[in-house]
Amino acid sequence: YAAKADRSGVVVHSPDLDRHDPAQLGLFGDLRRGIRDGELRVHYQPKATLADGRVIGVEALVRWDHPQRGLLPPSEFIGVAETTGLIRTLTDVVLGRALGDCRRWRAEGAALSVAVNLSARVLLDTALPDRISGLLAEHGLPADCLELEVTESAAMQDPGQALDVLQRLRALGITLSVDDYGTGHASLSYLSRLPVSTLKIDRSFVSTMEVDGTDQVIVRSTIELAHALGLRVVAEGVETRGTWERLVALGCDEAQGYWLGRPGPAEDVLARVAAIEASTSGGVVLSAGA
Ligand code: C2E
Ligand code: MG
Ligand code: MG
Ligand code: MG
């Protein structure tokens, strides 16, 4: 397999790829082709304030519309994109789509922001801030349209460099958040030095908080901690009305999850935002968005 990999020339472009794993090699070639052939799709999931149920932004979530395998979730291909460096091209595609879609929503009167996920390899790229400021200028969008989500573990791969890049992104006026909070190993002292404005509590705590007392304690104390540090808190994975109401009671700022709506294509976003806001009363979403 290694010999075959060497002959194909793949290793030249992807020094980290496991040359002995034919499945990974096949997936790498297929993904590279898929990106080139325009098979990536970006779906958007709404995020709303818990106080009044207003949709303030959406998160961009990539999918791969594979010609044989159908629409694939990120878990099927983000890993190989990360190990091979294709993640840079993939992220540029997602950023470009997200900003283009955001500009169209704004033109139709919806002041939504769009959040894009960054892998470690992208976060640690010192050319990222310049590339993003170029993209914003190209789309004629202010920096506060864009939010970037990074995980604790991505930042911890190189804490110094991550801090440097994040500070430059923040200086551009971009909103930064810590994704999947509670699943990584970053120390509180490090996290408190990051120029982030938001913590997103991982859905593994949120989706079970109604039935698991420990998870509810974790969610409640994370909200208190974040607020004490001057951060906003988003709960991910809100799947039921009960969880939504509990989070309102705990003073959480924003929520995202299947209860409000599943990720969907850009064309549907404005109609879904209107439907969610029409069903919202006093912070209670009366019917699920999707
Ligand atoms: P994430 O950034 O934490 O995104 C939230 C994930 O939770 C999404 O899965 C979303 O569909 C799912 N989700 C949202 N609400 C609920 C809910 O109520 N219940 C449950 N069970 N799940 C919910 P998805 O789209 O499969 O994405 C998975 C992960 O893939 C993302 O987690 C993110 O880490 C990564 N990802 C997605 N798009 C990109 C991208 O463009 N670049 C990078 N680097 N990573 C991405
Ligand atoms: Mg995210
Ligand atoms: Mg998350
Ligand atoms: Mg995640």
CSV table of C-alpha atoms and ligand atoms in Angstrom, one decimal:
chain,number,residue,atom,x,y,z
A,1,TYR,CA,0.0,0.0,0.0
A,2,ALA,CA,2.8,2.4,0.8
A,3,ALA,CA,4.4,1.7,-2.6
A,4,LYS,CA,1.0,2.5,-4.3
A,5,ALA,CA,0.7,5.6,-2.2
A,6,ASP,CA,4.2,6.7,-3.3
A,7,ARG,CA,3.4,6.1,-7.0
A,8,SER,CA,0.2,8.1,-6.7
A,9,GLY,CA,2.1,11.1,-5.5
A,10,VAL,CA,-0.4,11.6,-2.7
A,11,VAL,CA,2.2,11.7,0.0
A,12,VAL,CA,3.8,14.7,-1.6
A,13,HIS,CA,0.7,16.8,-0.9
A,14,SER,CA,-0.1,15.2,2.5
A,15,PRO,CA,2.8,14.4,4.7
A,16,ASP,CA,0.6,13.5,7.7
A,17,LEU,CA,-1.6,11.0,5.8
A,18,ASP,CA,-1.2,7.4,7.0
A,19,ARG,CA,0.2,5.8,3.9
A,20,HIS,CA,-0.6,2.3,5.1
A,21,ASP,CA,-4.3,2.9,5.3
A,22,PRO,CA,-5.9,2.4,1.9
A,23,ALA,CA,-9.3,3.5,3.1
A,24,GLN,CA,-7.9,6.9,4.2
A,25,LEU,CA,-6.0,7.3,1.0
A,26,GLY,CA,-9.1,6.6,-1.0
A,27,LEU,CA,-11.2,9.0,1.0
A,28,PHE,CA,-8.5,11.7,0.7
A,29,GLY,CA,-8.5,11.4,-3.1
A,30,ASP,CA,-12.3,11.3,-3.3
A,31,LEU,CA,-12.6,14.3,-1.0
A,32,ARG,CA,-10.1,16.3,-2.9
A,33,ARG,CA,-12.0,15.5,-6.1
A,34,GLY,CA,-15.4,16.3,-4.4
A,35,ILE,CA,-14.2,19.7,-3.2
A,36,ARG,CA,-12.9,20.5,-6.7
A,37,ASP,CA,-16.2,19.3,-8.3
A,38,GLY,CA,-18.2,21.5,-6.0
A,39,GLU,CA,-19.8,18.8,-3.9
A,40,LEU,CA,-19.6,20.6,-0.5
A,41,ARG,CA,-22.8,21.9,0.9
A,42,VAL,CA,-23.2,24.3,3.8
A,43,HIS,CA,-26.3,23.9,6.0
A,44,TYR,CA,-27.3,26.4,8.7
A,45,GLN,CA,-28.7,25.9,12.1
A,46,PRO,CA,-30.5,28.7,13.9
A,47,LYS,CA,-29.4,30.1,17.3
A,48,ALA,CA,-31.8,32.1,19.4
A,49,THR,CA,-31.8,34.3,22.6
A,50,LEU,CA,-33.4,32.5,25.5
A,51,ALA,CA,-34.9,35.8,26.8
A,52,ASP,CA,-37.1,36.5,23.9
A,53,GLY,CA,-36.7,33.7,21.3
A,54,ARG,CA,-35.2,36.0,18.7
A,55,VAL,CA,-33.0,34.3,16.1
A,56,ILE,CA,-29.7,36.2,16.1
A,57,GLY,CA,-27.5,34.0,14.1
A,58,VAL,CA,-26.9,30.7,12.4
A,59,GLU,CA,-24.1,28.2,12.5
A,60,ALA,CA,-22.6,27.0,9.2
A,61,LEU,CA,-22.2,23.2,9.2
A,62,VAL,CA,-20.5,21.5,6.2
A,63,ARG,CA,-21.9,18.4,4.4
A,64,TRP,CA,-20.6,16.5,1.4
A,65,ASP,CA,-23.1,15.7,-1.3
A,66,HIS,CA,-21.3,12.5,-2.5
A,67,PRO,CA,-22.4,11.2,-5.9
A,68,GLN,CA,-22.6,7.6,-4.7
A,69,ARG,CA,-23.0,7.8,-0.9
A,70,GLY,CA,-25.4,10.7,-0.6
A,71,LEU,CA,-25.3,13.6,1.8
A,72,LEU,CA,-22.5,12.9,4.3
A,73,PRO,CA,-22.2,14.5,7.7
A,74,PRO,CA,-18.8,16.1,8.8
A,75,SER,CA,-18.0,13.1,11.0
A,76,GLU,CA,-17.4,11.1,7.7
A,77,PHE,CA,-14.8,13.4,6.3
A,78,ILE,CA,-13.6,16.2,8.6
A,79,GLY,CA,-11.0,13.8,10.2
A,80,VAL,CA,-9.3,13.0,6.9
A,81,ALA,CA,-9.5,16.7,5.8
A,82,GLU,CA,-7.7,17.6,9.1
A,83,THR,CA,-4.9,15.0,8.8
A,84,THR,CA,-4.2,15.8,5.1
A,85,GLY,CA,-4.4,19.6,5.1
A,86,LEU,CA,-7.5,19.6,2.9
A,87,ILE,CA,-9.2,21.3,5.8
A,88,ARG,CA,-7.7,24.7,4.7
A,89,THR,CA,-9.4,24.5,1.3
A,90,LEU,CA,-12.6,23.1,2.9
A,91,THR,CA,-12.7,26.0,5.4
A,92,ASP,CA,-12.2,28.6,2.7
A,93,VAL,CA,-15.1,27.1,0.8
A,94,VAL,CA,-17.3,27.2,3.9
A,95,LEU,CA,-16.2,30.8,4.8
A,96,GLY,CA,-16.9,32.0,1.3
A,97,ARG,CA,-20.4,30.4,1.2
A,98,ALA,CA,-21.3,31.5,4.7
A,99,LEU,CA,-20.4,35.1,3.9
A,100,GLY,CA,-22.2,35.1,0.6
A,101,ASP,CA,-25.3,33.7,2.2
A,102,CYS,CA,-25.1,36.1,5.1
A,103,ARG,CA,-24.9,39.0,2.6
A,104,ARG,CA,-28.1,37.8,0.8
A,105,TRP,CA,-30.0,37.4,4.1
A,106,ARG,CA,-28.9,40.9,5.1
A,107,ALA,CA,-30.0,42.3,1.8
A,108,GLU,CA,-33.5,40.8,2.6
A,109,GLY,CA,-33.5,42.6,5.9
A,110,ALA,CA,-32.4,39.8,8.3
A,111,ALA,CA,-29.5,40.9,10.5
A,112,LEU,CA,-28.2,37.5,11.1
A,113,SER,CA,-24.6,36.6,12.0
A,114,VAL,CA,-23.0,33.5,10.8
A,115,ALA,CA,-20.7,31.2,12.8
A,116,VAL,CA,-18.0,29.0,11.2
A,117,ASN,CA,-16.1,26.2,12.9
A,118,LEU,CA,-12.3,26.3,12.8
A,119,SER,CA,-10.1,23.2,13.2
A,120,ALA,CA,-6.8,23.4,15.0
A,121,ARG,CA,-4.8,23.4,11.8
A,122,VAL,CA,-6.8,26.4,10.4
A,123,LEU,CA,-6.7,28.2,13.7
A,124,LEU,CA,-2.9,27.9,13.9
A,125,ASP,CA,-2.4,29.3,10.4
A,126,THR,CA,-0.9,32.7,10.9
A,127,ALA,CA,-2.2,33.8,7.5
A,128,LEU,CA,-5.8,33.2,8.6
A,129,PRO,CA,-6.6,36.8,9.9
A,130,ASP,CA,-5.5,38.4,6.6
A,131,ARG,CA,-7.4,35.9,4.6
A,132,ILE,CA,-10.6,36.5,6.6
A,133,SER,CA,-10.3,40.3,6.5
A,134,GLY,CA,-9.9,39.9,2.7
A,135,LEU,CA,-13.0,37.7,2.5
A,136,LEU,CA,-15.1,40.2,4.5
A,137,ALA,CA,-14.0,43.1,2.3
A,138,GLU,CA,-14.7,41.1,-0.8
A,139,HIS,CA,-18.3,40.5,0.4
A,140,GLY,CA,-18.7,44.0,1.7
A,141,LEU,CA,-19.6,42.7,5.2
A,142,PRO,CA,-18.7,44.2,8.6
A,143,ALA,CA,-16.6,41.9,10.8
A,144,ASP,CA,-19.5,41.5,13.4
A,145,CYS,CA,-21.4,39.4,10.8
A,146,LEU,CA,-18.9,36.6,11.4
A,147,GLU,CA,-18.3,34.5,14.4
A,148,LEU,CA,-15.6,31.8,14.6
A,149,GLU,CA,-15.9,28.8,16.8
A,150,VAL,CA,-12.8,27.0,18.2
A,151,THR,CA,-12.6,24.1,20.6
A,152,GLU,CA,-10.5,24.0,23.7
A,153,SER,CA,-8.5,21.1,22.3
A,154,ALA,CA,-7.7,23.0,19.1
A,155,ALA,CA,-6.4,26.0,21.1
A,156,MET,CA,-4.4,23.7,23.3
A,157,GLN,CA,-2.4,22.2,20.4
A,158,ASP,CA,-0.3,25.3,20.5
A,159,PRO,CA,-1.7,27.7,23.2
A,160,GLY,CA,0.7,30.5,22.4
A,161,GLN,CA,0.1,30.6,18.7
A,162,ALA,CA,-3.7,30.1,19.1
A,163,LEU,CA,-3.7,33.1,21.4
A,164,ASP,CA,-1.8,35.2,18.9
A,165,VAL,CA,-4.1,34.3,16.0
A,166,LEU,CA,-7.3,34.8,18.1
A,167,GLN,CA,-6.1,38.2,19.2
A,168,ARG,CA,-5.6,39.3,15.6
A,169,LEU,CA,-9.0,38.0,14.7
A,170,ARG,CA,-10.5,39.8,17.6
A,171,ALA,CA,-8.7,43.0,16.6
A,172,LEU,CA,-10.6,42.7,13.2
A,173,GLY,CA,-13.8,42.8,15.2
A,174,ILE,CA,-14.8,39.2,14.7
A,175,THR,CA,-16.7,37.5,17.5
A,176,LEU,CA,-15.0,34.4,18.9
A,177,SER,CA,-16.4,31.5,20.8
A,178,VAL,CA,-15.2,28.3,22.6
A,179,ASP,CA,-17.1,25.4,21.1
A,180,ASP,CA,-17.9,22.1,22.9
A,181,TYR,CA,-17.0,23.6,26.2
A,182,GLY,CA,-16.5,21.1,28.9
A,183,THR,CA,-15.1,18.4,26.7
A,184,GLY,CA,-11.5,19.6,26.5
A,185,HIS,CA,-8.6,20.1,28.9
A,186,ALA,CA,-7.9,23.8,28.7
A,187,SER,CA,-7.2,25.4,32.1
A,188,LEU,CA,-9.5,28.1,33.3
A,189,SER,CA,-6.6,30.5,33.5
A,190,TYR,CA,-5.8,30.0,29.8
A,191,LEU,CA,-9.4,30.2,28.7
A,192,SER,CA,-9.9,33.4,30.7
A,193,ARG,CA,-7.0,35.0,28.7
A,194,LEU,CA,-8.5,34.1,25.3
A,195,PRO,CA,-10.2,37.1,23.6
A,196,VAL,CA,-13.5,35.1,23.3
A,197,SER,CA,-16.9,36.5,24.1
A,198,THR,CA,-18.9,33.3,24.3
A,199,LEU,CA,-18.8,29.7,25.7
A,200,LYS,CA,-20.9,27.1,23.9
A,201,ILE,CA,-21.7,24.3,26.4
A,202,ASP,CA,-21.3,20.9,24.8
A,203,ARG,CA,-24.5,19.2,23.9
A,204,SER,CA,-23.4,16.1,25.9
A,205,PHE,CA,-24.3,18.0,29.1
A,206,VAL,CA,-27.3,19.9,27.7
A,207,SER,CA,-29.3,17.2,26.0
A,208,THR,CA,-29.3,15.1,29.2
A,209,MET,CA,-29.7,17.8,31.8
A,210,GLU,CA,-33.4,17.1,32.4
A,211,VAL,CA,-32.7,13.5,33.4
A,212,ASP,CA,-29.2,13.7,34.8
A,213,GLY,CA,-28.7,15.8,37.9
A,214,THR,CA,-24.9,15.9,37.5
A,215,ASP,CA,-25.2,17.3,34.0
A,216,GLN,CA,-27.7,19.9,35.3
A,217,VAL,CA,-25.1,21.0,38.0
A,218,ILE,CA,-22.4,21.2,35.3
A,219,VAL,CA,-24.6,23.4,33.1
A,220,ARG,CA,-25.7,25.6,35.9
A,221,SER,CA,-22.2,26.2,37.2
A,222,THR,CA,-20.8,26.7,33.7
A,223,ILE,CA,-23.4,29.5,33.2
A,224,GLU,CA,-22.4,31.1,36.5
A,225,LEU,CA,-18.7,30.8,35.8
A,226,ALA,CA,-19.0,32.2,32.3
A,227,HIS,CA,-21.1,35.1,33.5
A,228,ALA,CA,-18.6,35.8,36.3
A,229,LEU,CA,-15.9,36.0,33.5
A,230,GLY,CA,-18.1,38.4,31.5
A,231,LEU,CA,-18.9,35.8,28.8
A,232,ARG,CA,-22.1,34.9,27.1
A,233,VAL,CA,-23.3,31.3,27.2
A,234,VAL,CA,-24.9,29.3,24.4
A,235,ALA,CA,-26.4,25.9,25.2
A,236,GLU,CA,-25.9,23.4,22.3
A,237,GLY,CA,-28.2,20.4,21.8
A,238,VAL,CA,-31.4,21.8,23.2
A,239,GLU,CA,-33.8,19.0,22.1
A,240,THR,CA,-36.9,19.6,24.2
A,241,ARG,CA,-39.2,22.3,25.4
A,242,GLY,CA,-38.3,21.3,29.0
A,243,THR,CA,-34.6,21.9,28.4
A,244,TRP,CA,-35.4,25.2,26.8
A,245,GLU,CA,-37.4,26.3,29.8
A,246,ARG,CA,-34.9,25.1,32.3
A,247,LEU,CA,-32.2,27.1,30.5
A,248,VAL,CA,-34.4,30.2,30.7
A,249,ALA,CA,-34.7,29.7,34.4
A,250,LEU,CA,-30.9,29.2,34.8
A,251,GLY,CA,-30.2,32.5,33.0
A,252,CYS,CA,-28.5,31.0,29.9
A,253,ASP,CA,-28.2,33.6,27.1
A,254,GLU,CA,-28.7,31.6,23.9
A,255,ALA,CA,-29.8,28.2,22.7
A,256,GLN,CA,-29.2,26.0,19.7
A,257,GLY,CA,-30.6,22.6,19.0
A,258,TYR,CA,-33.2,20.4,17.3
A,259,TRP,CA,-36.0,21.9,19.4
A,260,LEU,CA,-35.4,25.2,17.6
A,261,GLY,CA,-34.5,23.7,14.3
A,262,ARG,CA,-32.1,21.2,12.5
A,263,PRO,CA,-29.4,22.4,10.2
A,264,GLY,CA,-30.8,23.1,6.7
A,265,PRO,CA,-30.0,24.7,3.3
A,266,ALA,CA,-29.4,28.5,2.9
A,267,GLU,CA,-32.6,29.0,0.9
A,268,ASP,CA,-34.8,27.9,3.8
A,269,VAL,CA,-33.2,30.0,6.5
A,270,LEU,CA,-35.3,33.2,6.3
A,271,ALA,CA,-38.6,31.2,6.2
A,272,ARG,CA,-37.5,29.1,9.2
A,273,VAL,CA,-36.3,32.2,11.2
A,274,ALA,CA,-39.7,33.8,10.6
A,275,ALA,CA,-41.5,30.6,11.7
A,276,ILE,CA,-39.5,30.3,14.8
A,277,GLU,CA,-40.0,33.9,15.8
A,278,ALA,CA,-43.8,33.7,15.1
A,279,SER,CA,-44.0,30.7,17.5
A,280,THR,CA,-42.0,32.4,20.2
A,281,SER,CA,-43.7,34.1,23.1
A,282,GLY,CA,-41.9,35.4,26.2
A,283,GLY,CA,-38.9,33.3,25.6
A,284,VAL,CA,-40.8,30.1,25.2
A,285,VAL,CA,-40.7,28.5,21.8
A,286,LEU,CA,-44.2,27.1,21.5
A,287,SER,CA,-43.5,24.7,18.7
A,288,ALA,CA,-40.3,23.2,17.4
A,289,GLY,CA,-38.8,24.8,14.4
A,290,ALA,CA,-38.1,21.6,12.5
B,1,C2E,P1,-20.4,21.5,16.4
B,1,C2E,O1,-19.6,22.7,15.9
B,1,C2E,O2,-20.4,21.3,17.8
B,1,C2E,O3,-21.8,21.6,15.7
B,1,C2E,C1,-23.0,21.1,16.3
B,1,C2E,C2,-23.3,19.7,15.9
B,1,C2E,O4,-24.4,19.3,16.7
B,1,C2E,C3,-23.9,19.6,14.5
B,1,C2E,O5,-23.5,18.3,14.0
B,1,C2E,C4,-25.4,19.7,14.7
B,1,C2E,O6,-26.1,19.2,13.6
B,1,C2E,C5,-25.5,18.9,15.9
B,1,C2E,N1,-26.7,19.3,16.7
B,1,C2E,C6,-27.3,20.5,16.8
B,1,C2E,N2,-28.4,20.5,17.6
B,1,C2E,C7,-28.5,19.2,18.0
B,1,C2E,C8,-29.4,18.6,18.9
B,1,C2E,O7,-30.4,19.2,19.5
B,1,C2E,N3,-29.2,17.2,19.2
B,1,C2E,C9,-28.1,16.6,18.6
B,1,C2E,N4,-28.0,15.3,18.9
B,1,C2E,N5,-27.3,17.2,17.8
B,1,C2E,C10,-27.4,18.5,17.5
B,1,C2E,P2,-22.9,18.2,12.6
B,1,C2E,O8,-23.4,19.1,11.6
B,1,C2E,O9,-22.9,16.7,12.3
B,1,C2E,O10,-21.4,18.6,12.8
B,1,C2E,C11,-20.6,17.9,13.7
B,1,C2E,C12,-19.3,18.7,13.9
B,1,C2E,O11,-18.5,18.7,12.7
B,1,C2E,C13,-19.4,20.1,14.4
B,1,C2E,O12,-19.8,20.1,15.8
B,1,C2E,C14,-18.1,20.7,14.1
B,1,C2E,O13,-17.1,20.3,15.1
B,1,C2E,C15,-17.7,19.9,12.8
B,1,C2E,N6,-17.9,20.7,11.6
B,1,C2E,C16,-19.0,21.0,11.0
B,1,C2E,N7,-18.8,21.9,9.9
B,1,C2E,C17,-17.5,22.2,10.0
B,1,C2E,C18,-16.6,23.0,9.2
B,1,C2E,O14,-17.1,23.7,8.3
B,1,C2E,N8,-15.3,23.1,9.6
B,1,C2E,C19,-14.8,22.4,10.6
B,1,C2E,N9,-13.5,22.5,10.9
B,1,C2E,N10,-15.6,21.6,11.4
B,1,C2E,C20,-16.9,21.5,11.1
B,2,MG,MG,-19.6,24.6,16.3
B,3,MG,MG,-20.3,22.2,19.5
B,4,MG,MG,-18.8,19.1,18.3
